[in-house]
Structures are given as C-alpha cells and as structure tokens.
PDB file of C-alpha atoms in Angstrom:
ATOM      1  CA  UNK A 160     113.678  94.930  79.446  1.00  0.00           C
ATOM      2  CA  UNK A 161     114.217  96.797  76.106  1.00  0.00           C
ATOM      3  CA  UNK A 162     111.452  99.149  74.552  1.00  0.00           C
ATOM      4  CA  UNK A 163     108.886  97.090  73.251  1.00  0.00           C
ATOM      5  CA  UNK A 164     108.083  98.985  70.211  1.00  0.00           C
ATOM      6  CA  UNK A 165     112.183  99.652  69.973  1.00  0.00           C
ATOM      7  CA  UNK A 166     112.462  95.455  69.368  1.00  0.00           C
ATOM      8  CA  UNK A 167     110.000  95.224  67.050  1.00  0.00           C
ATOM      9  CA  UNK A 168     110.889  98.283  65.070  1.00  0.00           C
ATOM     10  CA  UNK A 169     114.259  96.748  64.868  1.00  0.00           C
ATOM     11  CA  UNK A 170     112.977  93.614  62.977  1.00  0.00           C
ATOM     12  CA  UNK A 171     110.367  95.221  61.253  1.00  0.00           C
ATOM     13  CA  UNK A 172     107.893  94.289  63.587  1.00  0.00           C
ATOM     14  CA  UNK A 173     105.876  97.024  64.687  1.00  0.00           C
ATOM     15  CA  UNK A 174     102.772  96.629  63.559  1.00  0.00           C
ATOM     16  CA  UNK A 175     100.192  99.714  65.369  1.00  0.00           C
ATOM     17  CA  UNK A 176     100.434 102.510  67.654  1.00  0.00           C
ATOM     18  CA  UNK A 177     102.074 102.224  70.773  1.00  0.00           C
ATOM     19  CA  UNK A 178      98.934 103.701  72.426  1.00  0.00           C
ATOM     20  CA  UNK A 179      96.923 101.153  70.951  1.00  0.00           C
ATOM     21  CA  UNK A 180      95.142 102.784  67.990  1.00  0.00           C
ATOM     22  CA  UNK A 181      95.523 101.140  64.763  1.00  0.00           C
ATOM     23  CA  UNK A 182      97.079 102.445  61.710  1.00  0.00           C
ATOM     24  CA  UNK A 183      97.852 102.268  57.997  1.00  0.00           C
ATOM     25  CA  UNK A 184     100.430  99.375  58.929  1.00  0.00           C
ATOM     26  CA  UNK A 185      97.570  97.305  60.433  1.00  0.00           C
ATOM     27  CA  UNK A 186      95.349  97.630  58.052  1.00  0.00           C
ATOM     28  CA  UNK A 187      97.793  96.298  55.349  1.00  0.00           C
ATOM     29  CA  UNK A 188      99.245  93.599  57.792  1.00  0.00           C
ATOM     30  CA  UNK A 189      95.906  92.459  58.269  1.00  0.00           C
ATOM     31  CA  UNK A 190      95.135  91.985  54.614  1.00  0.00           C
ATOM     32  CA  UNK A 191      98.797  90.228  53.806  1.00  0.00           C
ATOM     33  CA  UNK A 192      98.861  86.887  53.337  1.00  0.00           C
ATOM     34  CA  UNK A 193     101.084  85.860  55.568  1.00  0.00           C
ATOM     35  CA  UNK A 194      99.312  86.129  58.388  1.00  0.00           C
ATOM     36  CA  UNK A 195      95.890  86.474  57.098  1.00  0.00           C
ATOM     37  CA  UNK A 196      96.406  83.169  55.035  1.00  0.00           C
ATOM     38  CA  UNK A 197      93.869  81.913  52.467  1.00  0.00           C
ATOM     39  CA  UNK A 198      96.415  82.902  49.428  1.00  0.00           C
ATOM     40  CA  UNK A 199      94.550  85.809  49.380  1.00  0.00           C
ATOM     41  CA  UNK A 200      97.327  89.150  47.759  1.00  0.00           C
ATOM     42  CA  UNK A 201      98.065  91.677  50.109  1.00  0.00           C
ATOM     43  CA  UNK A 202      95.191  93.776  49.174  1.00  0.00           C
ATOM     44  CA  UNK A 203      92.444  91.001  49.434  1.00  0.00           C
ATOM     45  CA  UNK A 204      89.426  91.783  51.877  1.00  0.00           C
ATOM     46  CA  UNK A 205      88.789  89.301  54.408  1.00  0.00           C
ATOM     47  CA  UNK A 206      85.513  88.035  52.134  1.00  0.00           C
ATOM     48  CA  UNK A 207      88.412  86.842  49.437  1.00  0.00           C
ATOM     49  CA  UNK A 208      90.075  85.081  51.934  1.00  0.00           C
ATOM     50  CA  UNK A 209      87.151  83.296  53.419  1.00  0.00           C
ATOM     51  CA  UNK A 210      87.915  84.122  57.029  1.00  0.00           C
ATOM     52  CA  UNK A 211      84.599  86.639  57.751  1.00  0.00           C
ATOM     53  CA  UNK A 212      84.737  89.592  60.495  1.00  0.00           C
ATOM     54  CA  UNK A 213      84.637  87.884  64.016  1.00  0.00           C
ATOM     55  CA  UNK A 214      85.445  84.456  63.284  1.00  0.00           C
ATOM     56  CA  UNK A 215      87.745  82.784  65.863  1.00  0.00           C
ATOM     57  CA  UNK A 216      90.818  83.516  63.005  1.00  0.00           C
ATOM     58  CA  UNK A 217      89.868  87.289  62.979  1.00  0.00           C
ATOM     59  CA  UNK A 218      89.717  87.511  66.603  1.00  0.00           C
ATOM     60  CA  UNK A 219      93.380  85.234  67.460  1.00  0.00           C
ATOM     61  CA  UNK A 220      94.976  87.495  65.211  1.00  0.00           C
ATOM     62  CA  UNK A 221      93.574  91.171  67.102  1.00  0.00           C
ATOM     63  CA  UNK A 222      94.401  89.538  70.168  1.00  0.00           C
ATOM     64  CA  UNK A 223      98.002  88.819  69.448  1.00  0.00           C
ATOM     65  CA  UNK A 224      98.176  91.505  67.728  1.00  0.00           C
ATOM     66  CA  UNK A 225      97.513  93.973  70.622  1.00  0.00           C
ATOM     67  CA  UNK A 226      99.604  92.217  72.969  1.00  0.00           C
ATOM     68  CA  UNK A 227     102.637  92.169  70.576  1.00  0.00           C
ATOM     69  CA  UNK A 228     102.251  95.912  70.352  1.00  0.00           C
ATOM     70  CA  UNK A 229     103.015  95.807  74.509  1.00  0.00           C
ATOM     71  CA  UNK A 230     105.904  94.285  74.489  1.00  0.00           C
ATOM     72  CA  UNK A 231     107.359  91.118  72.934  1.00  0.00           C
ATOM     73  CA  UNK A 232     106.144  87.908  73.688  1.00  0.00           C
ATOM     74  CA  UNK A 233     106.831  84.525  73.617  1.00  0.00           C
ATOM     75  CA  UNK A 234     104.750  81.664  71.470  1.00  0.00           C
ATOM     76  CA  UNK A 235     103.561  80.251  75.002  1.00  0.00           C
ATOM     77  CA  UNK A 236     102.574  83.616  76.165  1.00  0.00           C
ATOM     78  CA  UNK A 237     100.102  84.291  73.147  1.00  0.00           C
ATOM     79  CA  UNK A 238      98.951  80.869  73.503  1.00  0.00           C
ATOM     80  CA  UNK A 239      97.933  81.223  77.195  1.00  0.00           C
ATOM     81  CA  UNK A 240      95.993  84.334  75.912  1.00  0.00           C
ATOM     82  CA  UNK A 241      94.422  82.797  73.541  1.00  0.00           C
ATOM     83  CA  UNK A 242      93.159  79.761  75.453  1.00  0.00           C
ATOM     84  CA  UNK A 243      92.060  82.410  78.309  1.00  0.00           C
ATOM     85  CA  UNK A 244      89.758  83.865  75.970  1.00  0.00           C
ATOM     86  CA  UNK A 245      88.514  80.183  74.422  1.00  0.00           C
ATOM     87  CA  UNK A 246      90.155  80.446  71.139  1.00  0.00           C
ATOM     88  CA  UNK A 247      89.681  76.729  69.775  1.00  0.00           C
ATOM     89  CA  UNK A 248      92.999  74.868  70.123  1.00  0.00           C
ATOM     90  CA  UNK A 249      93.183  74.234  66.261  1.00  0.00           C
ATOM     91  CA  UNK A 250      92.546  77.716  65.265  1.00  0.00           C
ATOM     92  CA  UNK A 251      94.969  79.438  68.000  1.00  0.00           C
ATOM     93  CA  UNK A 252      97.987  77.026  66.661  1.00  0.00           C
ATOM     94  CA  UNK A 253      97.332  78.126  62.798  1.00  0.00           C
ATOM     95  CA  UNK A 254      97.658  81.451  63.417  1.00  0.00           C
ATOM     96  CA  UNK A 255     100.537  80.964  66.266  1.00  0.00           C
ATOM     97  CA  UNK A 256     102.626  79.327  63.456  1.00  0.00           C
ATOM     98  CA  UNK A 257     101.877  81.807  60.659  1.00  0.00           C
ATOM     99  CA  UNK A 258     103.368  84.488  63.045  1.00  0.00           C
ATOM    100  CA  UNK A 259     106.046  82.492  63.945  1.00  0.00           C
ATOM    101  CA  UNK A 260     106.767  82.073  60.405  1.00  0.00           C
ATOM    102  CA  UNK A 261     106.709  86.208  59.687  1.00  0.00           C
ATOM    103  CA  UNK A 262     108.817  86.662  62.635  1.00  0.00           C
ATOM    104  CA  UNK A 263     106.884  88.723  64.995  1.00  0.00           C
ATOM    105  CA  UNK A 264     106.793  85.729  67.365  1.00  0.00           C
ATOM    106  CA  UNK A 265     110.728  84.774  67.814  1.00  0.00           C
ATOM    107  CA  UNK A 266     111.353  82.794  71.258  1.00  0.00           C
ATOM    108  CA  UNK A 267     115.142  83.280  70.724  1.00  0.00           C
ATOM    109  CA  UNK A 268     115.346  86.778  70.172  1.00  0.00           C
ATOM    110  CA  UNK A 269     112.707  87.241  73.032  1.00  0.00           C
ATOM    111  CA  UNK A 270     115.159  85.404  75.048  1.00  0.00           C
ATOM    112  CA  UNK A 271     118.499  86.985  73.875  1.00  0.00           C
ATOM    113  CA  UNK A 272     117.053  90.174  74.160  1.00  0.00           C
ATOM    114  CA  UNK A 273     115.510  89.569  78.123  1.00  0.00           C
ATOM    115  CA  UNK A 274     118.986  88.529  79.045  1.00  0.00           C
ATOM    116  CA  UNK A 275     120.799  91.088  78.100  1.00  0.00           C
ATOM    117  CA  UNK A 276     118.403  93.199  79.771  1.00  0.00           C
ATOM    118  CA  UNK A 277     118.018  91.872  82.771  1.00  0.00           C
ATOM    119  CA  UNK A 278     121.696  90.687  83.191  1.00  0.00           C
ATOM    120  CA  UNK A 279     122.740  94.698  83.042  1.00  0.00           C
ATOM    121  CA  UNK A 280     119.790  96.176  84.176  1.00  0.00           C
ATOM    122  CA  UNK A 281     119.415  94.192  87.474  1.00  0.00           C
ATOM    123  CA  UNK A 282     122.772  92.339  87.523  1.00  0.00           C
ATOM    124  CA  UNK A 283     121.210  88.529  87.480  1.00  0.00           C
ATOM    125  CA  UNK A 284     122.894  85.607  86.890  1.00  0.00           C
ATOM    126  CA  UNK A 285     122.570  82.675  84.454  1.00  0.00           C
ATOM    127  CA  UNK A 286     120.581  80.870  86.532  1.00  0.00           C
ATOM    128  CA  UNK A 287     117.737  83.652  88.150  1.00  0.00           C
ATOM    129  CA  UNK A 288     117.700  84.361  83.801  1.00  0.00           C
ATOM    130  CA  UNK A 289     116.734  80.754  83.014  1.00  0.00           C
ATOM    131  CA  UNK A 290     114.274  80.318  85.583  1.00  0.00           C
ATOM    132  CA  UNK A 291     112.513  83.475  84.002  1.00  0.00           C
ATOM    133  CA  UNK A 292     112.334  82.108  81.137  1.00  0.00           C
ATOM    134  CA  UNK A 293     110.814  79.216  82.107  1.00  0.00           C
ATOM    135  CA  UNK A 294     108.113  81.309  83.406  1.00  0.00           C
ATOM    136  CA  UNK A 295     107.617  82.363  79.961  1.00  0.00           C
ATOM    137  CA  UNK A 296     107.451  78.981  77.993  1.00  0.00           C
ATOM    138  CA  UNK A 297     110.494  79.374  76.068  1.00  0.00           C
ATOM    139  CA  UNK A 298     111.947  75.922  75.225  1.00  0.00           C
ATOM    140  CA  UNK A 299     114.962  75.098  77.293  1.00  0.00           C
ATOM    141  CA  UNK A 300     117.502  74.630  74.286  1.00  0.00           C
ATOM    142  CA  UNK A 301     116.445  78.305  73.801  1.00  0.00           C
ATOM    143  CA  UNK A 302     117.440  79.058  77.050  1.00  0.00           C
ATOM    144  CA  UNK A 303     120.948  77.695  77.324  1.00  0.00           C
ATOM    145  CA  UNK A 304     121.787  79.281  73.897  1.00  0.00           C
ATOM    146  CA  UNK A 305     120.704  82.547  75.114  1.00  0.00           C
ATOM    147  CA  UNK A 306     122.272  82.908  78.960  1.00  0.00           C
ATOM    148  CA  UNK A 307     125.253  81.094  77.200  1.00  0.00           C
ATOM    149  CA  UNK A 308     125.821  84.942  76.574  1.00  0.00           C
ATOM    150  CA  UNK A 309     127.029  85.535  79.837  1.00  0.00           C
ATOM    151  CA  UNK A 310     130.315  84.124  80.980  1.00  0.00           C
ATOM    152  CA  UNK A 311     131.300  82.742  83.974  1.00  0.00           C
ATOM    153  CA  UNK A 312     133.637  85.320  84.217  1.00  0.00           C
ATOM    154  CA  UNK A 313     131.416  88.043  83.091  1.00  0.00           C
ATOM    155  CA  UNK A 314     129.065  86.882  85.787  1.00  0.00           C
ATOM    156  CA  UNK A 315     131.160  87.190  88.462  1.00  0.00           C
ATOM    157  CA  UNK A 316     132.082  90.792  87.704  1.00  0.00           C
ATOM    158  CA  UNK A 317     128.663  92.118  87.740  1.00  0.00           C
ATOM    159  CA  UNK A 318     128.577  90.287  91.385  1.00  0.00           C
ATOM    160  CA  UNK A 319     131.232  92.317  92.350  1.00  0.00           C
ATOM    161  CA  UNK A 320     129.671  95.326  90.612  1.00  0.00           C
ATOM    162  CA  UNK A 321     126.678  94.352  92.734  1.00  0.00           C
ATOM    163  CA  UNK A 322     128.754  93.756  95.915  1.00  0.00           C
ATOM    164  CA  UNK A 323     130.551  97.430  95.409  1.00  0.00           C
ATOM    165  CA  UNK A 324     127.389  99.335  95.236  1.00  0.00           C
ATOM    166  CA  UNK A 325     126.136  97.377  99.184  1.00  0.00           C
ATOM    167  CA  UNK A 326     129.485  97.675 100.371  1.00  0.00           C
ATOM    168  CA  UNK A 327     128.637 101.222 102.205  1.00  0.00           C
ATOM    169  CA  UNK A 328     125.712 100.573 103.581  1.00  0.00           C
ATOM    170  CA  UNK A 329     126.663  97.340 105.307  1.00  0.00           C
ATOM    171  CA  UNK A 330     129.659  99.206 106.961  1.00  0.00           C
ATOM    172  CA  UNK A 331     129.618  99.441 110.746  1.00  0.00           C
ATOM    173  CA  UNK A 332     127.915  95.886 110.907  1.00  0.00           C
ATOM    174  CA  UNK A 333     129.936  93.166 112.614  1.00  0.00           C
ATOM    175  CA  UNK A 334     131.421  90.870 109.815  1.00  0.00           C
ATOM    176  CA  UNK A 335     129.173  87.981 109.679  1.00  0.00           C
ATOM    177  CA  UNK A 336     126.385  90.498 109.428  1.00  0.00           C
ATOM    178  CA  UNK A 337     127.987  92.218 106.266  1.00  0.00           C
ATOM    179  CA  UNK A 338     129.146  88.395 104.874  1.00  0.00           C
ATOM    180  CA  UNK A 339     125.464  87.443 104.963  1.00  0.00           C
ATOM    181  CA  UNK A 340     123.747  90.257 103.754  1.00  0.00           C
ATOM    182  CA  UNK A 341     125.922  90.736 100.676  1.00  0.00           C
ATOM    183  CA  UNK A 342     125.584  87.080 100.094  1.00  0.00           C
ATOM    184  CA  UNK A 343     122.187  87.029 100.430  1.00  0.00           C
ATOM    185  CA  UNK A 344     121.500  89.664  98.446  1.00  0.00           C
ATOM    186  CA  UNK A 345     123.894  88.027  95.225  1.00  0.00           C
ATOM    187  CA  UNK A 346     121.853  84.518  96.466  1.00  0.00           C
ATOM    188  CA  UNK A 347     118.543  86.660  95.832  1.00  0.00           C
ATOM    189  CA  UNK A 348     119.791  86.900  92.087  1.00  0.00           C
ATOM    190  CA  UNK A 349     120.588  83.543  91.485  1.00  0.00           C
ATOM    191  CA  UNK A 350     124.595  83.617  92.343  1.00  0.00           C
ATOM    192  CA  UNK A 351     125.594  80.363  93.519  1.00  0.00           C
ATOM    193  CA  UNK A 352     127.218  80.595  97.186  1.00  0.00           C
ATOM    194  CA  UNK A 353     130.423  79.791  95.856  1.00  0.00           C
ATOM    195  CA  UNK A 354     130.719  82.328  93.689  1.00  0.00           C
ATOM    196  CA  UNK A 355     128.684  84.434  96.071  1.00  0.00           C
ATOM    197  CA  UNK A 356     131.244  83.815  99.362  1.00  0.00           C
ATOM    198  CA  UNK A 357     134.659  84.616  96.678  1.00  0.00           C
ATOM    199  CA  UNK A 358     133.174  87.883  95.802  1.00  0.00           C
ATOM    200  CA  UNK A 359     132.218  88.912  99.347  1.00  0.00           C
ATOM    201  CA  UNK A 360     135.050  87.328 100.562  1.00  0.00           C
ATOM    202  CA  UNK A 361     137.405  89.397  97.732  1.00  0.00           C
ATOM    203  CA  UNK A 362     135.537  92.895  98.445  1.00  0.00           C
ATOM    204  CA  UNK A 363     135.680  92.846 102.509  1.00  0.00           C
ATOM    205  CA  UNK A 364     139.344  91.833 102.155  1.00  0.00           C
ATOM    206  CA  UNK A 365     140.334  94.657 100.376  1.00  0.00           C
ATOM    207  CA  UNK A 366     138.138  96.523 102.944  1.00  0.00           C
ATOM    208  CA  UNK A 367     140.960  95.174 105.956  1.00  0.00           C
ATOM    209  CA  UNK A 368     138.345  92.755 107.003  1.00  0.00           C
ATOM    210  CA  UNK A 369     139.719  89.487 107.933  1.00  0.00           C
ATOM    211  CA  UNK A 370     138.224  86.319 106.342  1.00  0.00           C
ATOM    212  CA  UNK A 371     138.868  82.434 108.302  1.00  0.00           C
ATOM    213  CA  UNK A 372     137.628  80.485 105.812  1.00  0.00           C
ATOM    214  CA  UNK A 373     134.623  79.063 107.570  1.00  0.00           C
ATOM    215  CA  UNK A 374     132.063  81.943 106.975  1.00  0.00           C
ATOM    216  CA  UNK A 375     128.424  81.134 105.193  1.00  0.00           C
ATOM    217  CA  UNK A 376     125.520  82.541 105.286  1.00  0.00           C
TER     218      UNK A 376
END
C-alpha cells in the first residue's frame, strides 16, 4: 500500500508527525473551523467554539486524527474506532462528515489508491481487490469504479507475470502437479480458473509441455 503520510501529503492531508507527536499543523487544524465546527475563525480556542477539552467532540476528533496519521482510512474504519471506544453515535457521525467534507476521509481515493497498490505490488485481481474492500466498508459503487482500473487484459498479464516468476520452481514436477500449483497459486489471488487454466496452459506450452484440454485443478 502507498506511504501513508506520502497520500496525505499529496492532498494536503498530513496533519502531525509521522511518529505521532503533534505539531504546529495540529494545533492550527484543530482550531479551523472546518473540522472543529462551531463557526468559530481559525484561531478560535475551543472555549469560543463551545466544544470544552475532553468532550466526546474533542476526543472523536484526536482519535481520528491519530489513526489518519497511520495510514489512510476509510469512513467505516474511523467509525468502528470510534464506536470501540463508546463515542455516542450522534457525535461520531458529526465529526465523520466534517472530515469527509475537508477531504482527509475520501473512500474513493482510499480505494483507487489500495488498488493500484495491491494490483502491482502483489499481482491481485479485480476480484481478491473488491473483496478487500469490502473488508474495509467502502461502498460497493466505490468499488467497481475503482478495480474498473484494471482491465481484463491488464489482469491477465500480471497472471502471466505471476505464472513466469513460479515457472522454475515447479520444474521437474509431473504436469498436473505444475498445472495445479500455478493455478492454485493465481486462484489464491482471486484469478478465475478460466483465466487461471489459459495462462498456465499458455506458459507450460511454450515450456514443450503438452496440454489435452481436460486439465483442472
């Protein structure tokens, strides 16, 4: 997955250390007004606003606050934090929404960006990438527009990619030992056997092997 701090620094996200000390940036985050609310200017103090040190506002903003300096995270993420730590339901959506609404919580670029990086990074295919996201809450619209970034043909190369980089280890097994360990191992990352049995079958032919037609795995 991409640098944390690297994807929020791109959008103008990043709003502390990446060790976890604050800094200058949020201090004056925490006193703007778009996520502190209350109409308060950027320089208010939290008495202005009417939200006092340790109310259940104060305390759903640190929270997602730290754990957007991690790493991104989705809107259902943060909200599963918050109810773990008994944020009222009421209080946890305000301040949800007001960072939706500045950006640092953005379900499609979380998703465009976890694609990408899992697609190259570990070669997965459309649907292994959708059921992560799932995992993570993010609304299935979301999900089709962002795996709709791999092709089908796109997908199939990295199989073969995949397939390439087995290929030598599997030699000196008998056939239908190579035919279902390659095809397990694309199965593992959510290739369909179809496309899963053309790529093996494509890669051991150019290898001499023979292929009848009536292999699976």
């Amino acid at each position: 997955m991409p640098d944390a701090e690297a994807w929020l620094r791109q959008r103008g996200l990043v709003v502390g250390d990446p060790r976890g000390e604050p800094d200058s940036r949020d201090e004056e985050f925490d006193r703007g007004e778009a996520v502190g609310g209350g109409g308060g200017a950027p320089g208010s103090s939290r008495a202005e606003r009417g939200a006092p040190s340790g109310s259940p506002e104060e305390e759903a903003r640190a929270i997602c606050l730290r754990l957007l300096t991690g790493t991104p995270r989705t809107r259902k993420q943060l909200a599963d934090a918050l109810a773990k730590r008994e944020i009222p339901d009421d209080v946890a959506e305000e301040v949800l929404s007001r960072f939706e609404d500045v950006g640092l919580i953005d379900d499609a670029a979380f998703a465009d960006a976890w694609v990408e990086s899992r697609h190259h990074s570990r070669g997965l295919a459309r649907r292994a990438l959708a059921r992560e996201l799932r995992t993570k809450g993010v609304a299935s619209a979301v999900i089709d527009e962002a795996v709709g970034q791999v092709d089908s043909e796109q997908e199939e190369c990295t199989a073969r990619e995949l397939v390439d980089r087995k290929l030598r280890s599997t030699r000196g097994l008998d056939r239908d030992k190579r035919i279902r360990r390659l095809a397990g191992m694309l199965a593992r990352r959510g290739y369909g056997e179809g496309v899963a049995l053309r790529v093996v079958r494509r890669a051991l032919e150019e290898e001499g092997e023979e292929w009848d037609g009536e292999d699976a795995y």
